Coordinates of C-alpha atoms and ligand atoms in Angstrom, one line a residue:
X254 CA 100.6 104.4 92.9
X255 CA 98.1 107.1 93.9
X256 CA 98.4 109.5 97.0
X257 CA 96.7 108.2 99.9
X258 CA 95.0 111.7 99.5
X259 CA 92.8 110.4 96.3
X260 CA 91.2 108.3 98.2
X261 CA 89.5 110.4 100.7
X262 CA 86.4 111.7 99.8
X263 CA 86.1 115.6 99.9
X264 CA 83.7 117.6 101.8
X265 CA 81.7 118.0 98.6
X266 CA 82.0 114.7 97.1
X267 CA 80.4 113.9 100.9
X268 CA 78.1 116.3 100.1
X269 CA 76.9 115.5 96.8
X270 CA 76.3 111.8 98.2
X271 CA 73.9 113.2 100.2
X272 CA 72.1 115.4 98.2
X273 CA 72.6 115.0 94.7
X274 CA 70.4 112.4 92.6
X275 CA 72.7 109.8 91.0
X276 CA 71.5 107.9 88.1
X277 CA 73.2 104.5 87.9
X278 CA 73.3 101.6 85.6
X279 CA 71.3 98.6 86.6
X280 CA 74.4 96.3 85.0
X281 CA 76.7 97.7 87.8
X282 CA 74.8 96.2 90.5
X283 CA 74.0 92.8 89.0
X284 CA 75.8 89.6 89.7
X285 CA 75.9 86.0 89.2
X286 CA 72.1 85.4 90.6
X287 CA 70.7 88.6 89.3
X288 CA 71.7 87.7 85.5
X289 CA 71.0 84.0 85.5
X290 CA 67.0 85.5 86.7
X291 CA 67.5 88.6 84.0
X292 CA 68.7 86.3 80.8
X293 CA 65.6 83.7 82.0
X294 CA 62.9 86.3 82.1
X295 CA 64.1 87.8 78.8
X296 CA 64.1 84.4 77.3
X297 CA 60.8 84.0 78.2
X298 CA 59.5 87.2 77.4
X299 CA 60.6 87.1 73.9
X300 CA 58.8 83.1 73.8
X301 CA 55.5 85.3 74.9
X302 CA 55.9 88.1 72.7
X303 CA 56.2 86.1 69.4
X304 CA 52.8 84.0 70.1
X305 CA 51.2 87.2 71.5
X306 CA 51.3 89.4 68.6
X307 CA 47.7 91.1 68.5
X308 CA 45.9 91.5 71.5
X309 CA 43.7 88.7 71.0
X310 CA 46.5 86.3 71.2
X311 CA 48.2 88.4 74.1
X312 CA 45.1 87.5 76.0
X313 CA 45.0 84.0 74.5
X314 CA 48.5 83.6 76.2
X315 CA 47.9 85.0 79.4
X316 CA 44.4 82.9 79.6
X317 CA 46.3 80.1 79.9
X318 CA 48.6 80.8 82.5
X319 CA 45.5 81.8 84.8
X320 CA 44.1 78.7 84.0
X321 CA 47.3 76.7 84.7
X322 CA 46.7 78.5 88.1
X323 CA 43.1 77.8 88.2
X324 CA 41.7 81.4 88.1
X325 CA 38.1 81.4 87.8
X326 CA 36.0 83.2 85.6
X327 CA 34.2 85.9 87.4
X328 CA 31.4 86.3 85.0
X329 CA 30.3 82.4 85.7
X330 CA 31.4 83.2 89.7
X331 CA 28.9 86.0 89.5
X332 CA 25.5 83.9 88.5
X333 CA 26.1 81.4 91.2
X334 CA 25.8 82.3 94.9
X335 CA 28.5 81.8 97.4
X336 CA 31.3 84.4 98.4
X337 CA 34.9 84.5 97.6
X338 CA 37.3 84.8 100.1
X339 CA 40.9 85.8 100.6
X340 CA 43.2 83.7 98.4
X341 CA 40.4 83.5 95.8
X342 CA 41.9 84.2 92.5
X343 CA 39.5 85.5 89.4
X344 CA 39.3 87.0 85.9
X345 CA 37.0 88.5 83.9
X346 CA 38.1 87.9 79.6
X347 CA 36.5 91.4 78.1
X348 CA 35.7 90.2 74.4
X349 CA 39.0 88.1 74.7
X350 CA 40.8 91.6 73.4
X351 CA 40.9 92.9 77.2
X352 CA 41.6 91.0 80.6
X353 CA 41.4 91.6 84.1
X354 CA 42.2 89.2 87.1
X355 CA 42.6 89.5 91.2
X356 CA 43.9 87.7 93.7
X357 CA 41.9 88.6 96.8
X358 CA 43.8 89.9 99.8
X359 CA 42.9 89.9 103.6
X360 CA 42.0 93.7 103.8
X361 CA 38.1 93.7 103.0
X362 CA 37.0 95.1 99.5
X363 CA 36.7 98.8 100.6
X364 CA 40.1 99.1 101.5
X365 CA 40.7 99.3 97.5
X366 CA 43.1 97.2 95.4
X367 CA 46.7 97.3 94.3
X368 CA 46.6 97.3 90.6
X369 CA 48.9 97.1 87.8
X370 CA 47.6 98.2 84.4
X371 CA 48.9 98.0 81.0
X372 CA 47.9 97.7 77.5
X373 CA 47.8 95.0 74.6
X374 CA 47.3 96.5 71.3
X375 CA 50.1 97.8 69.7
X376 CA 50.9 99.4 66.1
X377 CA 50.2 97.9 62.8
X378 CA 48.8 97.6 59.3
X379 CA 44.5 96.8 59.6
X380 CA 42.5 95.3 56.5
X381 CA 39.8 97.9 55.3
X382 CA 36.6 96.2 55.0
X383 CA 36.4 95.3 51.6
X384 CA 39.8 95.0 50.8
X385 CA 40.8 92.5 47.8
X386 CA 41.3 94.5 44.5
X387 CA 43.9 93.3 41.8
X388 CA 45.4 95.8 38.9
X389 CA 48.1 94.5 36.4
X390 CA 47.3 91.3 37.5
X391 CA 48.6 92.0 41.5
X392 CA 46.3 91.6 44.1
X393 CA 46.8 94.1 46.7
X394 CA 44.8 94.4 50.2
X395 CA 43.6 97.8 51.0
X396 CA 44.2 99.2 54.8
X397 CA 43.7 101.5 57.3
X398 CA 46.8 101.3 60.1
X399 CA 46.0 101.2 63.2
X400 CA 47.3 103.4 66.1
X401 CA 50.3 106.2 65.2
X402 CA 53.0 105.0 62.7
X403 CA 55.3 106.7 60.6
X404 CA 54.2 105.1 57.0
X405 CA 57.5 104.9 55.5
X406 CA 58.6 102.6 58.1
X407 CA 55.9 99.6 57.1
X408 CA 57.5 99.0 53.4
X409 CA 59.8 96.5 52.6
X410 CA 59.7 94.7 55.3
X411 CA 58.0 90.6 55.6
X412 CA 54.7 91.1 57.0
X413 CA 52.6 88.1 59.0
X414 CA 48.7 88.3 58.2
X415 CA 47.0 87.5 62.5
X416 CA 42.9 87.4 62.4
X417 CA 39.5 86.5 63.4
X418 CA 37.0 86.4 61.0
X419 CA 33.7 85.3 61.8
X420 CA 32.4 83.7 58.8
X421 CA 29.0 84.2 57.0
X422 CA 27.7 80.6 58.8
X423 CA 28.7 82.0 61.8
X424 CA 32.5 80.1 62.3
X425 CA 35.1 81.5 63.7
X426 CA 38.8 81.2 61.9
X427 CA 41.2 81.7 63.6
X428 CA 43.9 82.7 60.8
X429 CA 48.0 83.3 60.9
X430 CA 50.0 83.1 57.9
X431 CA 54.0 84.4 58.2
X432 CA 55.0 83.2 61.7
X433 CA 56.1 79.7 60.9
X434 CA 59.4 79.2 58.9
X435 CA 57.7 78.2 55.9
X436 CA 55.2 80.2 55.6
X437 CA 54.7 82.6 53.3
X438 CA 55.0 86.6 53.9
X439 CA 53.3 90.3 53.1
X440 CA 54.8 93.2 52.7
X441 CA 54.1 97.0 50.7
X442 CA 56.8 97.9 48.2
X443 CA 58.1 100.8 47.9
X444 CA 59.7 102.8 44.7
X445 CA 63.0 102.2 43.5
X446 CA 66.0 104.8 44.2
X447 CA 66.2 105.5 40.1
X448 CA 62.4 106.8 39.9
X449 CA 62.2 108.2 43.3
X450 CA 63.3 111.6 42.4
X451 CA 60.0 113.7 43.2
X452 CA 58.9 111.5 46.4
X453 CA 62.4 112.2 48.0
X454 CA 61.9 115.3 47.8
X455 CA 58.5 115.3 49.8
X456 CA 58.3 115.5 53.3
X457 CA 58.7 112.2 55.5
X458 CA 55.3 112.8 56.9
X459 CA 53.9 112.8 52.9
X460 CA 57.0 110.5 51.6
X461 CA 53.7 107.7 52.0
X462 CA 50.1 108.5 52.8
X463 CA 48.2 106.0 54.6
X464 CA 46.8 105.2 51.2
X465 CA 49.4 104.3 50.1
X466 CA 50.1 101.3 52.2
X467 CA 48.3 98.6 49.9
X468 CA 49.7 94.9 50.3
X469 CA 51.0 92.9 48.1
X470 CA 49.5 89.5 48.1
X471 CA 49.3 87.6 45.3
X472 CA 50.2 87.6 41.1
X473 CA 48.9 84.0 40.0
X474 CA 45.7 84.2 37.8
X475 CA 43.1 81.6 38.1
X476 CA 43.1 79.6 34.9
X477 CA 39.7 80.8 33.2
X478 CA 40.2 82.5 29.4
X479 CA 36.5 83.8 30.3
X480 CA 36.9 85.1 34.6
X481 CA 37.1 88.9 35.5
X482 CA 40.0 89.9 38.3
X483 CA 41.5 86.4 38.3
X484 CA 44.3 87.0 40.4
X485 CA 41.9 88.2 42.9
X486 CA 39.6 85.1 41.8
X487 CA 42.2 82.3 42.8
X488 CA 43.5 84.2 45.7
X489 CA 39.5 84.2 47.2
X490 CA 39.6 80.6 45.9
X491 CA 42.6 79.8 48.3
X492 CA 41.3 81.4 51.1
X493 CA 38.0 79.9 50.6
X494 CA 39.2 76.2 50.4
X495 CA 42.1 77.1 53.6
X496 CA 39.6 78.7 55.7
X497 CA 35.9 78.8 54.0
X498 CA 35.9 82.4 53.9
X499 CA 33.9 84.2 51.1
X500 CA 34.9 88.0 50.3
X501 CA 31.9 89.5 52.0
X502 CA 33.4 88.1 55.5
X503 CA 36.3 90.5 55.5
X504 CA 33.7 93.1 56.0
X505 CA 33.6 92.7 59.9
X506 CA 36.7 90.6 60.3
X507 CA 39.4 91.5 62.5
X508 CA 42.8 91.8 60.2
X509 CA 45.8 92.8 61.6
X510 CA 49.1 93.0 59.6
X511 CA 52.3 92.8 61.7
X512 CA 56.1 92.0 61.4
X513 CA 56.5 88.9 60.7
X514 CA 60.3 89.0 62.6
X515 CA 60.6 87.0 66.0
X516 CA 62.0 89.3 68.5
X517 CA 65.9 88.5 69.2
X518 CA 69.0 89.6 71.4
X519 CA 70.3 92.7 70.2
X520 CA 73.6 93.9 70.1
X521 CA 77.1 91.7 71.1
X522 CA 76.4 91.7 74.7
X523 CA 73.2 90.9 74.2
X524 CA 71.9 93.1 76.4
X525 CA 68.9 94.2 74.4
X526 CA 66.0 92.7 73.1
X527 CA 65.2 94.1 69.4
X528 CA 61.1 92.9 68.2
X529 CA 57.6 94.2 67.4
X530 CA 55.0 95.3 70.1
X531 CA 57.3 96.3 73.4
X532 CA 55.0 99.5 73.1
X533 CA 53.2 97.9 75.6
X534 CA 53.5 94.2 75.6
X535 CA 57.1 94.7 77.8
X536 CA 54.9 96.7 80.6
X537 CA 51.7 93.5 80.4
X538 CA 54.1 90.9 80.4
X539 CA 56.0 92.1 83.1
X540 CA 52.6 93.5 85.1
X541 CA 51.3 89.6 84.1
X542 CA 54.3 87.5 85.9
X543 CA 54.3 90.2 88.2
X544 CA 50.6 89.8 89.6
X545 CA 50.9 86.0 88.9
X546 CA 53.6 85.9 92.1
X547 CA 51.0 86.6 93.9
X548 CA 48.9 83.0 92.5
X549 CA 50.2 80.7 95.4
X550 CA 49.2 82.9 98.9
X551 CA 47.1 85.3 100.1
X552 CA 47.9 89.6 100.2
X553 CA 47.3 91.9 102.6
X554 CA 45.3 94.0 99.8
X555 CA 43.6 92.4 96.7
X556 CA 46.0 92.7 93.8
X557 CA 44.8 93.7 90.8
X558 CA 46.3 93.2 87.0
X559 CA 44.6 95.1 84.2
X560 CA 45.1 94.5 80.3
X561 CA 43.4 96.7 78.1
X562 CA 43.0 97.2 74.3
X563 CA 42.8 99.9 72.0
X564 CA 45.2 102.1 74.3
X565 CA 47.3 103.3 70.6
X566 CA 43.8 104.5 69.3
X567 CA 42.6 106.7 72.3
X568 CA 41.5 103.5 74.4
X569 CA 37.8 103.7 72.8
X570 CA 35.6 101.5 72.7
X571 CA 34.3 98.6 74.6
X572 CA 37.7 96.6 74.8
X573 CA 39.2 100.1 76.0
X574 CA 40.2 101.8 79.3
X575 CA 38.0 104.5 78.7
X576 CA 35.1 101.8 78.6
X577 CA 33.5 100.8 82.0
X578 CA 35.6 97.3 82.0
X579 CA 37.8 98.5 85.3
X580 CA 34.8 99.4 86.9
X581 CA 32.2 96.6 86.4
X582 CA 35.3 94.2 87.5
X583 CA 35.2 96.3 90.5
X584 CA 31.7 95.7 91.3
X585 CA 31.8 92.0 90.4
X586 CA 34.5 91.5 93.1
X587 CA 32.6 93.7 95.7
X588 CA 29.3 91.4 94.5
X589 CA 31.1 88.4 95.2
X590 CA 33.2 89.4 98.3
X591 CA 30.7 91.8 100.6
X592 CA 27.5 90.7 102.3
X593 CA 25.6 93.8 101.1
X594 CA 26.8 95.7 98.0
X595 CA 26.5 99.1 97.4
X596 CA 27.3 101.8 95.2
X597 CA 28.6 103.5 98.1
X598 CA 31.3 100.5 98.9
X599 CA 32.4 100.1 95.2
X600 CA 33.2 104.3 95.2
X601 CA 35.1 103.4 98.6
X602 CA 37.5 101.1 97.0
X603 CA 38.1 102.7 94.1
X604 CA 39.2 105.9 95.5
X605 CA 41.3 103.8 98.3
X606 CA 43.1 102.2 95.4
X607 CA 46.3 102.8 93.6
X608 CA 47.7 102.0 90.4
X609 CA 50.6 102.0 88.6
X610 CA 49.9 102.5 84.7
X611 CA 52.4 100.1 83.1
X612 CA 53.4 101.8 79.8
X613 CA 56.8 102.4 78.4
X614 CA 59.0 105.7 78.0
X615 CA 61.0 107.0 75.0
X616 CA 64.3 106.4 76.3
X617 CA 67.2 108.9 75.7
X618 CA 68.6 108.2 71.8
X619 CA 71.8 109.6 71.5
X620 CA 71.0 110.0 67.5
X621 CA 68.2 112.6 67.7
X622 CA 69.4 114.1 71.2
X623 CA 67.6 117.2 70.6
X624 CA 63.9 116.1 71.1
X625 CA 65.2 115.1 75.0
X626 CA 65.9 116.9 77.7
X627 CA 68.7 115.2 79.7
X628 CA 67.8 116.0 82.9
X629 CA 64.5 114.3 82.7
X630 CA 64.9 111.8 80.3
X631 CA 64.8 108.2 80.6
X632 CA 67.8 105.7 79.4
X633 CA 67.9 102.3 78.3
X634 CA 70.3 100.7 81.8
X635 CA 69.0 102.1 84.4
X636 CA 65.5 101.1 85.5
X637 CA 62.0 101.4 85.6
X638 CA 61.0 104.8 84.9
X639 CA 58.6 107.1 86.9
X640 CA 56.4 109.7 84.5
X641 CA 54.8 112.3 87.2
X642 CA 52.8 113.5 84.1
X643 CA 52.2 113.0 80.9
X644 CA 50.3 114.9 78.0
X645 CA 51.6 117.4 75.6
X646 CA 51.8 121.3 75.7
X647 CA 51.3 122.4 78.9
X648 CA 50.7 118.7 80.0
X649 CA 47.3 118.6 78.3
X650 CA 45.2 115.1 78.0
X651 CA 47.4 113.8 80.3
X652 CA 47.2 112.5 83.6
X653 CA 49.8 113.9 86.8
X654 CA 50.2 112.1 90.0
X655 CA 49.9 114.1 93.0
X656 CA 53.2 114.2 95.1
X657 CA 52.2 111.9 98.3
X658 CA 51.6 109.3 95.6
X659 CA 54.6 109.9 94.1
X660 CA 56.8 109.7 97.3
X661 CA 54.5 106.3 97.8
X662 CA 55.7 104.8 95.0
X663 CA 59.4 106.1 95.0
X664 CA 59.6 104.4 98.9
X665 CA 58.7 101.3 98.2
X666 CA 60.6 101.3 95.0
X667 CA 63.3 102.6 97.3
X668 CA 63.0 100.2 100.3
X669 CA 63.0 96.7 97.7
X670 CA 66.3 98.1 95.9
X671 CA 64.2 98.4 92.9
X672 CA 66.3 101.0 90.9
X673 CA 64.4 103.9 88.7
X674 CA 64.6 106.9 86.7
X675 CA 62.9 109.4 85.5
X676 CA 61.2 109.5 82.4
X677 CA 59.4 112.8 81.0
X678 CA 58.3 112.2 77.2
X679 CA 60.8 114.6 75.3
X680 CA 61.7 118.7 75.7
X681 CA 58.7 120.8 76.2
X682 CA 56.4 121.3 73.1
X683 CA 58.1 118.6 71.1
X684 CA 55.0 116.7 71.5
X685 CA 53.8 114.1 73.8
X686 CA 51.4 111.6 74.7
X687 CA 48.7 109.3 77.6
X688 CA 48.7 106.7 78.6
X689 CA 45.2 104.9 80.5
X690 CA 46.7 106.6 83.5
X691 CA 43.8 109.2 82.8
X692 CA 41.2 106.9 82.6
X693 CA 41.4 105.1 85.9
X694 CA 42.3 108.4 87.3
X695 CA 38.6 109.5 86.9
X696 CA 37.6 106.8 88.9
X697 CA 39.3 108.1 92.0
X698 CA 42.6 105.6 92.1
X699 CA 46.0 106.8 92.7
X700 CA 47.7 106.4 89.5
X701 CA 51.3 106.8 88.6
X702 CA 52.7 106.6 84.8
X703 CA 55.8 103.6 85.3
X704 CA 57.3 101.5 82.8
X705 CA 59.9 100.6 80.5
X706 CA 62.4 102.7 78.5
X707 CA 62.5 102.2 74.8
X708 CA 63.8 103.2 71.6
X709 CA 62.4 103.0 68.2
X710 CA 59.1 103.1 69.8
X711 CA 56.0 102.5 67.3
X712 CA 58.5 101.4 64.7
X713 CA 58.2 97.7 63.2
X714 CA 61.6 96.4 65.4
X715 CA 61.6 98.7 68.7
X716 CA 64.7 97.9 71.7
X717 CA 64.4 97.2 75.0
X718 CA 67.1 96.4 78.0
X719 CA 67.0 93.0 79.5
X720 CA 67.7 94.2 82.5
X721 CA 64.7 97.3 82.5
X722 CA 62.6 94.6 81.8
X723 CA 63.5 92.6 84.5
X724 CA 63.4 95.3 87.1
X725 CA 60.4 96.5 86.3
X726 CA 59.0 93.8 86.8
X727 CA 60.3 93.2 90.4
X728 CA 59.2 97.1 91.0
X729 CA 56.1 95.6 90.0
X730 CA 55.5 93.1 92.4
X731 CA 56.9 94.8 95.0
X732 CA 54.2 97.9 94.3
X733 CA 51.6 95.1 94.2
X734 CA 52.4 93.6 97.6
X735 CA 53.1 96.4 99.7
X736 CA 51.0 100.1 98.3
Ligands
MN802 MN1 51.9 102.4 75.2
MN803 MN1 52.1 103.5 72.1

């Protein structure tokens, strides 16, 4: 039996209630309710992340929950006449590797939008353009990978093949092989222990150059005494009779090599989720159900859900953040929703909105603790996570939101019990990276870096919390509703 004593809080336990930040874990607040809705989201999540692999079929997936909700496509919206009011709900597909949808709120189209954006591309293994080549009777694919991976960590492991190639006559295939049970699988070799003397000495970053990272895919010869490459001849002949493709159509196809591993419960509590692509499909499919609340009424602002492509690569191109996409959406809705449009009005509600850039955050891993710096780091538990800025040394090519934004975001986070953390991306000059934080930025919009913690990140089998998942995605929709 304790003294009565114990049990009295001192003057500076009283104290440091008051004025210390505490960092707690989500699972110590969660009860009956709460996990039945965590476990249900996660199992759904996991469904979603296994049939949106590439960020074609990320889009696929999402396209047909708007269209379960009747969205309407903006681009066919804009060629007819009529105005859309409050309540309407829209999307514009970009190229089907990029989406954006609304639901309009009551405020009129200058007062901005509230806007959740994250990215669909992820890591992985892409087919050169001419890249079926057999020696010692293997046929290998040549590639170029796609976004930053460390090489060594793509061999040896079953690889799916995910495409679209558009075909000489102009038809589109849609192509998967490695996802269903028996299908069959890629993968890159590696060398064996016994001859690996010299590569184990080299460093990791040179243990496999990109190169090197050939796939295996096939060994059968086609039976001709008189054919050249006929490994390479029976494998085209396959692929020609499965999907009439002829060798010159890999040269603008889109091939993406991923995992071919479903994402599962990790660890005996389950309180993970181990699978390919969190980096950033956690953040969209959280910022997805998250703006899709919003499907059945009308908001006080216009909400706004973003998913871009090419984020891993420096979000070029014309799928990418740093593309126009975010804007021209803009203008459609202020087309469609204002009796006279004009430049002046889109600028208006651009720099009235605010944002928060979905993205995740290396979480704190207590096997390589000296990258992190405690204080600031994010952990796998406890929360959506808050990056002020991001960038490396001296927080270059980053973005940084200002602090009225910040205290925006951290009050409503605040006032919905949404818990979070901090999440700076490692020690000072240990590296770093952006997000599209940057790139909506420079249109004038609030933004604020806020995601998921993870570990493993860019790796073939990264980890997630079931319960950071979850409450992002409630600090989601309560950022959408009420910024
Ligand atoms: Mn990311
Ligand atoms: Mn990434």
């Amino acid at each position: 039996m304790g003294n009565i004593d114990d049990d009295k809080k001192t003057e500076g336990q009283v104290l440091s209630e008051k004025l210390c930040f505490e960092l707690k874990n989500c699972w110590d607040a969660a009860s009956g309710e709460d996990l039945d809705a965590i476990e249900s989201f996660a199992v759904q999540y996991k469904h979603f992340l296994d049939r949106g692999k590439t960020e074609r079929e990320f889009v696929k997936e999402a396209m047909a929950l708007l269209k379960e909700r009747d969205f309407q496509d903006l681009d066919v919206l804009l060629r007819e006449s009529g105005k859309l009011l409050p309540g309407a709900r829209v999307y514009q597909n970009i190229r089907g590797k990029s989406l954006a949808f609304a639901v309009l709120g009551r405020k009129p189209f200058t007062e901005g939008f509230n806007i959740v954006g994250a990215h669909v591309d992820s890591p992985r293994i892409d087919l050169k353009t001419n890249p079926l080549y057999e020696d010692a009777d293997i046929a290998l694919l040549d590639t170029h990978y796609y976004g930053g991976i460390k090489h060594y960590q793509w061999l040896t492991i079953p690889l799916a093949m995910h495409g679209t190639v558009i075909c000489k006559d102009g038809s589109v295939r849609e192509i998967c092989i490695g996802e269903a049970d028996d299908d069959p699988v890629f993968c890159i070799t590696d060398l064996l222990p016994h001859l690996a003397q010299e590569q184990m000495a080299k460093k990791a970053s040179e243990f496999v150059n990109g190169e090197g990272l050939d796939i295996l895919a096939g060994s059968r010869p086609y039976k001709d005494p008189k054919a050249k490459d006929k490994v390479k001849l029976r494998l085209l002949s396959i692929l020609n009779a499965q999907y009439g493709i002829l060798e010159e159509d890999f040269a603008g196809a889109e091939i993406e090599f991923v995992p071919a591993h479903k994402a599962r419960d990790l660890g005996f509590d389950r309180s993970m989720i181990g699978g390919y692509g969190h980096d950033d499909r956690c953040c969209a499919f959280a910022a997805l159900q998250g703006a899709l609340s919003f499907a059945e009424g009308i908001p006080e602002k216009t909400i706004v859900c973003l998913l871009t492509d090419k984020e891993e690569i420096g979000s070029m191109g014309n799928t990418g953040a740093q593309s126009r996409l975010f804007e021209n959406f803009a203008a459609y809705l202020g087309a469609k929703t204002l009796d006279t449009y004009s430049e002046i009005s889109l600028r208006q509600a651009l720099s009235r909105s605010a944002m928060l850039s979905a993205d995740v955050n290396p979480a704190f891993d207590p096997n390589y603790d000296s990258v992190y710096d405690k204080k600031t780091a994010s952990y796998l538990g406890k929360g959506i996570v808050l990056t002020k800025a991001t960038g490396s040394r001296g927080k270059s090519g980053g973005s940084e939101a200002n602090a009225e934004f910040c205290q925006r975001v951290e009050a409503i986070l605040n006032s919905n019990k949404v818990q979070w953390q901090f999440g700076d991306i490692g020690k000072v000059d240990k590296g770093g990276g952006g997000t599209i934080a940057q790139y909506v930025a420079k249109l004038g919009v609030e933004v604020f870096d806020c995601g998921i913690p993870v570990l493993s990140m860019h790796s073939p089998f990264e980890v997630i919390s079931k319960i950071d998942l979850y409450t992002t995605y409630k600090g989601y929709i309560a950022f959408l509703r009420e910024a």
